[in-house]
Short mmCIF file of C-alpha atoms and ligand atoms in Angstrom, two decimals:
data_model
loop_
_atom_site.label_atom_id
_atom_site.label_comp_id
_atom_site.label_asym_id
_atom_site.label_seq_id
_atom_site.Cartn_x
_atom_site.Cartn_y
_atom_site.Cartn_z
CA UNK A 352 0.34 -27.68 -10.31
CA UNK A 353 3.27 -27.14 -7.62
CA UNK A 354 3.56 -23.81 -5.85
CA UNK A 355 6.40 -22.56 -3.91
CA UNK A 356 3.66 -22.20 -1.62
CA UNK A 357 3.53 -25.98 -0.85
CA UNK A 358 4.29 -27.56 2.34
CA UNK A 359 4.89 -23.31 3.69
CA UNK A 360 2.75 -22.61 5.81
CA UNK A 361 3.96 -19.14 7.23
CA UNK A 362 4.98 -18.26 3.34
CA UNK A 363 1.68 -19.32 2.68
CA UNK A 364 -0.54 -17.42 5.00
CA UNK A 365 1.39 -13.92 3.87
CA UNK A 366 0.17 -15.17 0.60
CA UNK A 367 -3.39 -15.63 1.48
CA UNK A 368 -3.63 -12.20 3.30
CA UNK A 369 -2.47 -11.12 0.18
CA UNK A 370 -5.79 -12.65 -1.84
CA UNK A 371 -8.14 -11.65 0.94
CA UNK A 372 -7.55 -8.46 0.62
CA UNK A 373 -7.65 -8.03 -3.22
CA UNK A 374 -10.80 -9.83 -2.84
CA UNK A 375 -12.14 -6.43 -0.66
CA UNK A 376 -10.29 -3.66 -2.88
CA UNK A 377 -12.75 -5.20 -5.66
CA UNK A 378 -15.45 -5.20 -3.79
CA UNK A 379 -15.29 -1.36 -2.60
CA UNK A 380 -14.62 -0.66 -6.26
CA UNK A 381 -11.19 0.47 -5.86
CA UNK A 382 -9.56 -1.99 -7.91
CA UNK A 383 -11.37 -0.72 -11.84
CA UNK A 384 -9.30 -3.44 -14.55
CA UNK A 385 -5.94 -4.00 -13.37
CA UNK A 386 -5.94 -1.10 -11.13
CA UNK A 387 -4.11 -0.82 -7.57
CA UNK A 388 -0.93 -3.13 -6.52
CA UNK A 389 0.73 -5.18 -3.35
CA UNK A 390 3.81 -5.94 -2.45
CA UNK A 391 4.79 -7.78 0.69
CA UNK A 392 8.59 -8.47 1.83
CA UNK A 393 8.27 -12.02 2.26
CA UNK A 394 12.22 -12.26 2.70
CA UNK A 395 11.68 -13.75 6.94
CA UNK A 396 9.68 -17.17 5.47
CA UNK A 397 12.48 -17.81 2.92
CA UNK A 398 14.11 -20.87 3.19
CA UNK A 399 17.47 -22.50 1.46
CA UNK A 400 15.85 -24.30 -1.03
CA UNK A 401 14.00 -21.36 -2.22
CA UNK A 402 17.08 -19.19 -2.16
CA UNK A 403 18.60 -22.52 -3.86
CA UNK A 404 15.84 -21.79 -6.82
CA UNK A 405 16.91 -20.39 -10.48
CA UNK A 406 15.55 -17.66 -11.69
CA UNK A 407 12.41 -18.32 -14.18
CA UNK A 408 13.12 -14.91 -15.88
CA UNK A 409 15.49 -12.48 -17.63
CA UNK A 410 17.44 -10.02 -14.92
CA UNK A 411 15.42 -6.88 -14.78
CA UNK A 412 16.36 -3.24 -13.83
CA UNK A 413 14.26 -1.76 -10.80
CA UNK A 414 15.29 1.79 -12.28
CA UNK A 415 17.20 2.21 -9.25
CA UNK A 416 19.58 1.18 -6.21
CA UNK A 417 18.41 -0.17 -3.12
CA UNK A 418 20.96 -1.50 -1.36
CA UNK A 419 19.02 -2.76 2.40
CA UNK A 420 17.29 -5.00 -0.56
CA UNK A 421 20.25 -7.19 -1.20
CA UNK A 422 19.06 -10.95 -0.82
CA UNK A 423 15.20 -10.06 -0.02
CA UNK A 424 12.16 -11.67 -1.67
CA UNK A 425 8.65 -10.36 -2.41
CA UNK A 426 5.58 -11.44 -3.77
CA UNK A 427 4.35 -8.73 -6.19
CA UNK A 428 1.07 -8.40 -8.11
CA UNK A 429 1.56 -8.85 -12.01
CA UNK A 430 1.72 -5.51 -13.66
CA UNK A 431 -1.73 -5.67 -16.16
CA UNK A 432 -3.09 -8.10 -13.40
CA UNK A 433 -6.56 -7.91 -11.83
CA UNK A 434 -7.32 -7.95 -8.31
CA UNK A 435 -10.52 -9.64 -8.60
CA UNK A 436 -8.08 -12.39 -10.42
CA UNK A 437 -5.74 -12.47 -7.70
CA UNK A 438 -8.22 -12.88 -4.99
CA UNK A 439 -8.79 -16.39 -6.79
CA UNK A 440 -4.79 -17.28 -7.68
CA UNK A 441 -2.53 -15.20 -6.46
CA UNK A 442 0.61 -16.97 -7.43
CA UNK A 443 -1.24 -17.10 -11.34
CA UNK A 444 -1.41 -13.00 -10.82
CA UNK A 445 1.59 -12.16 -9.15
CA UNK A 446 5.09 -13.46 -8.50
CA UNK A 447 7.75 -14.12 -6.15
CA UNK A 448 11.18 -12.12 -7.12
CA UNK A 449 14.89 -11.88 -5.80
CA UNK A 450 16.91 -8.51 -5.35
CA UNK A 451 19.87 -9.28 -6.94
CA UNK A 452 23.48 -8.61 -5.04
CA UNK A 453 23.66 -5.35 -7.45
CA UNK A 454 20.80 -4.41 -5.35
CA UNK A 455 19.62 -2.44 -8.93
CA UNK A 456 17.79 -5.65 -10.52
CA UNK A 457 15.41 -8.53 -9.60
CA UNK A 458 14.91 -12.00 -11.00
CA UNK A 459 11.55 -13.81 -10.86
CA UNK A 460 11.80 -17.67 -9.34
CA UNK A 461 8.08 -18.42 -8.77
CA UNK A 462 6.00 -20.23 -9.61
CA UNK A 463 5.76 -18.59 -13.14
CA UNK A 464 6.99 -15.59 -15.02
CA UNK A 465 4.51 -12.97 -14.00
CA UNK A 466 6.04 -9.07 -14.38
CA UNK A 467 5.81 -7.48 -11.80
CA UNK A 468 3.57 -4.07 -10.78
CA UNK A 469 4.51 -1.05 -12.96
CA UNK A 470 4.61 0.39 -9.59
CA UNK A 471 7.74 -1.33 -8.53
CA UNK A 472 10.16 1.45 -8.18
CA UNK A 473 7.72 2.93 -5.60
CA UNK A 474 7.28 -0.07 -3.85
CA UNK A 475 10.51 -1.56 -3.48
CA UNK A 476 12.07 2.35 -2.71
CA UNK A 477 9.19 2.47 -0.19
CA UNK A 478 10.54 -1.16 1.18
CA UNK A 479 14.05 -0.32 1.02
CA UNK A 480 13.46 3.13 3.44
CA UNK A 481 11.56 1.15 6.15
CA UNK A 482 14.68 -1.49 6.22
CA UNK A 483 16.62 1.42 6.42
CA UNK A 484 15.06 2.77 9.44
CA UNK A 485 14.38 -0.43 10.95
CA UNK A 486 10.74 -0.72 10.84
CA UNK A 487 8.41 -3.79 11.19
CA UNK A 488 6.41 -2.69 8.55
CA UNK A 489 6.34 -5.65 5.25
CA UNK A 490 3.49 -4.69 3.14
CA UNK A 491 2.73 -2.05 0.67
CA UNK A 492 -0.36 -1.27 -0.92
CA UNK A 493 -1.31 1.12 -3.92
CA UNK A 494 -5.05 1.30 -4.08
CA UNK A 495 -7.72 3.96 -6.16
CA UNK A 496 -10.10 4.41 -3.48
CA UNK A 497 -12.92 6.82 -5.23
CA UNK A 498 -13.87 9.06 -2.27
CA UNK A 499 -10.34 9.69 -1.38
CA UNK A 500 -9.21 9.98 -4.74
CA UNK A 501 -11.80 12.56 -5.10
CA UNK A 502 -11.13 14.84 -2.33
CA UNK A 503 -7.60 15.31 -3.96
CA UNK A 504 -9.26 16.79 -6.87
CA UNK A 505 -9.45 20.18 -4.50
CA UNK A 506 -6.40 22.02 -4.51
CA UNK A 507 -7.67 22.82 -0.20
CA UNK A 508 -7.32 19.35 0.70
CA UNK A 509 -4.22 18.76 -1.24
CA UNK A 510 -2.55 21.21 1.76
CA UNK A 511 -0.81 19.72 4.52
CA UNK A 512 -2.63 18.20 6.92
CA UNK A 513 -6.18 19.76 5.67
CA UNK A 514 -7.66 16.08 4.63
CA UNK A 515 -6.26 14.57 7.86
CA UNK A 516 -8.11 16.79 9.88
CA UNK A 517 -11.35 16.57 7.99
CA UNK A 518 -11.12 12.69 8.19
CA UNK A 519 -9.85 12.31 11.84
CA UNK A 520 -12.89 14.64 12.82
CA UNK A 521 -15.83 12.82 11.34
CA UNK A 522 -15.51 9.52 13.70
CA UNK A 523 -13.37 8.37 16.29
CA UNK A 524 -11.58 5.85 15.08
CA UNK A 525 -9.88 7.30 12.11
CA UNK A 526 -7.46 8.84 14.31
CA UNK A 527 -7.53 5.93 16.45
CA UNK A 528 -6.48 3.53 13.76
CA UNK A 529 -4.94 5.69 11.25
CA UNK A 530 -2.92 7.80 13.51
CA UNK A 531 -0.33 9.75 11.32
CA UNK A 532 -3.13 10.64 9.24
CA UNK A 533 -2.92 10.98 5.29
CA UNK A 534 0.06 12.29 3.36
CA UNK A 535 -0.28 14.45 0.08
CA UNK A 536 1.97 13.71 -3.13
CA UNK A 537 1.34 16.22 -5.65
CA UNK A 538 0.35 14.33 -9.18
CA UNK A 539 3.73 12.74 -11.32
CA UNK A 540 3.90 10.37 -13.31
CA UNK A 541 2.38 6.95 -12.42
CA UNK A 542 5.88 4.27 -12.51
CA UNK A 543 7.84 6.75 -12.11
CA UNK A 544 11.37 6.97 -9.64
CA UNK A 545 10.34 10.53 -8.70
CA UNK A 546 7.22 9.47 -7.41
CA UNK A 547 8.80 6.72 -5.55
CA UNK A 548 11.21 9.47 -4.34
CA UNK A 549 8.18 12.00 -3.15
CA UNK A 550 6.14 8.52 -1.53
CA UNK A 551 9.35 7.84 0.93
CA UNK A 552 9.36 11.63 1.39
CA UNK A 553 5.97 11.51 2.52
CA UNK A 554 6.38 8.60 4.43
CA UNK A 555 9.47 10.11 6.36
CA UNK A 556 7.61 13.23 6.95
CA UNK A 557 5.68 10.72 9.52
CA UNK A 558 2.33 9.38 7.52
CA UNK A 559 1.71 5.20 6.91
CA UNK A 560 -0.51 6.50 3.95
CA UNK A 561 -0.14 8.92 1.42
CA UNK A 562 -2.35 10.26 -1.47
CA UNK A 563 -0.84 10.16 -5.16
CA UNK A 564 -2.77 13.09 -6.07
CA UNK A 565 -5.81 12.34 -8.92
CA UNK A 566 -4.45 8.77 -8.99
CA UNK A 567 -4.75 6.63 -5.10
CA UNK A 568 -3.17 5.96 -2.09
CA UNK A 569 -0.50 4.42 -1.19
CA UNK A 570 -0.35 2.54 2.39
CA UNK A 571 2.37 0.81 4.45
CA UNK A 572 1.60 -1.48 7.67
CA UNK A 573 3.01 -4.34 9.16
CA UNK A 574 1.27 -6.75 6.80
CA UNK A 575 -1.14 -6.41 3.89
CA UNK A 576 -4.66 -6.59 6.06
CA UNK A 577 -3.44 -3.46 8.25
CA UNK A 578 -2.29 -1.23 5.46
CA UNK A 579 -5.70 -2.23 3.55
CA UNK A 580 -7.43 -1.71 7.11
CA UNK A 581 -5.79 2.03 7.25
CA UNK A 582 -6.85 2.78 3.91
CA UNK A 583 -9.82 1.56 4.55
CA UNK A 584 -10.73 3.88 8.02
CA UNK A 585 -9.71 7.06 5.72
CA UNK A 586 -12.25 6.19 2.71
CA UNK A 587 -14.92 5.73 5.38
CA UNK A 588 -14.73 9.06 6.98
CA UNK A 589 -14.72 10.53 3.51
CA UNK A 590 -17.59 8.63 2.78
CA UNK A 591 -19.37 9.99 6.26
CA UNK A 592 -18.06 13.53 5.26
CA UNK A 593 -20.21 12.61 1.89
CA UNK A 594 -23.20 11.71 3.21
CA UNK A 595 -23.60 14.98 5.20
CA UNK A 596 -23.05 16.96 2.17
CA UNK A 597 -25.04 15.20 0.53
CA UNK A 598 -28.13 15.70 3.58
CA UNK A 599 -27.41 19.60 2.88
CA UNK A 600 -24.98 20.41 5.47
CA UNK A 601 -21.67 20.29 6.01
CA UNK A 602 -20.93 17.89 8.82
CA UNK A 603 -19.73 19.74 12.52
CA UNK A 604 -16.98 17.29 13.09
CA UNK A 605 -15.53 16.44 16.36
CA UNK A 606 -14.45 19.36 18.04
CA UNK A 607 -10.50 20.12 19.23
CA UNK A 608 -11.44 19.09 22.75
CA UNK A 609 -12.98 15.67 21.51
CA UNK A 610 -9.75 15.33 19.50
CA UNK A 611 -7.49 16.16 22.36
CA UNK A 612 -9.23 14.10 24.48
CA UNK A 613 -8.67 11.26 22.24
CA UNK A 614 -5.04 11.20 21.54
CA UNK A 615 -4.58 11.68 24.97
CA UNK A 616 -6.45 8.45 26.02
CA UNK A 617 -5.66 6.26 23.07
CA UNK A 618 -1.60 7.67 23.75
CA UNK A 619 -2.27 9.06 19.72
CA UNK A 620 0.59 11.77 18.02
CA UNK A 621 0.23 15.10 16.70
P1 13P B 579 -0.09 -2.40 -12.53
O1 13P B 579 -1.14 -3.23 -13.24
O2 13P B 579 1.19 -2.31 -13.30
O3 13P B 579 0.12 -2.92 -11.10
O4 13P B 579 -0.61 -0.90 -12.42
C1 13P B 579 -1.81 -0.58 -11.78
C2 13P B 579 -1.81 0.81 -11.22
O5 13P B 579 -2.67 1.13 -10.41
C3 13P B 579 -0.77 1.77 -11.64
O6 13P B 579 -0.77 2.91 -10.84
ZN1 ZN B 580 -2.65 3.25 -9.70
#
């Protein structure tokens, strides 16, 4: 069957990243039925005959007005769509769509009608802020990693900054790799425009991922393998933090003077 993908290498490769790494958030078991959701601002490997391309759907609403969105593209998982699926076909689990010049609605153009994420406000609000502000960052990522999902089921670690300390302490690199830590969203609605509006809060407060609380996290990053690599740095410190308990003891952590030492030789924040 032909793909937009054909003969696109760089459009291609985005694409791929995008598979690989729904391949892993199945594997950890973060990714339960259709659970989780990608997006990735693919709007640099467009060329004129894809912007030359009808639309293959109905105009659709985002729910809201984006207007550094005008004229972008993005692949987007299919809302109801497995991740274990898309790590096999992504373009048969996901689609390509165009922000309309309203900059309020989206059209689908390839390579076949797939909705996109029920997440979508949050993701393209989340896009829209980081053209905004100029940042290199294309890829989003909503994921229901268990350990870190569970820590936000205590009102402590729901404060600021609480988890991010806990996490950053239990092995060097967590703060070495996931430097602004972990944000905390206090539970709304799943889909909804006022979470999007609380996840760009977050994200402006200075954190690449935040927490939805009781629901996942939600990651930005240059491209989809470093906000799934983030993600991924966080869940294994909670998983270390785990263990410990779970030896009978709760674990020392690094100490301030290890984590001051740190930032200052890795050139770290906060
Ligand atoms: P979608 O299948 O619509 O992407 O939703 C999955 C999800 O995790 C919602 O929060
Ligand atoms: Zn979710």
């Amino acid at each position: 069957m032909k793909s937009i993908l054909d003969n696109r290498p760089s459009l291609a490769a985005e694409i791929e990243k995008v598979a690989e790494v729904a391949g892993y958030l199945w594997q950890k078991g973060w990714a339960e039925r259709n659970g989780g959701n990608i997006t990735v601002n693919i709007t640099e490997h467009i060329d004129d005959d894809i912007r030359a391309l009808p639309a293959i759907s109905e105009v659709k609403s985002i729910g809201t007005t984006l207007p550094q969105l005008k004229g972008c593209y993005f692949y987007c998982k299919g809302t109801q769509k497995r991740m274990r699926d898309l790590a096999r076909d992504p373009m048969a689990n996901g689609s390509i769509i165009r922000i309309l010049d309203d900059c309020a609605s989206y059209v689908i153009i390839a390579d076949q009608a797939v909705m996109p994420t029920s997440e979508l406000p949050s993701h393209l609000s989340v896009h829209n802020y980081l053209l905004a502000k100029g940042s290199p960052y294309r890829a989003s990522l909503h994921t229901h990693p268990i350990e870190l999902v569970a820590l936000s089921h205590n009102k402590k670690f729901m404060e600021k900054d609480v988890a991010t300390r806990l996490l950053w302490s239990m092995i060097p690199e967590t703060k070495a790799f996931c430097p602004r830590g972990l944000g905390m969203v206090p539970y709304m609605l799943p889909g909804s425009v006022e979470l999007a509006d609380a996840t760009i809060r977050a994200i402006d407060d200075d954190y690449d991922v935040v927490m939805w609380e009781k629901h996942g996290v939600f990651a930005v990053d240059t491209d989809i393998m470093s906000a799934f690599d983030q993600v991924d740095v966080l869940n294994k410190s909670a998983l270390i933090y785990i263990a410990a308990r779970n030896m009978g003891f709760e674990p020392d952590g690094m100490s301030q003077a290890q984590m001051q030492e740190l930032s200052d030789v890795f050139g770290l924040p906060k």
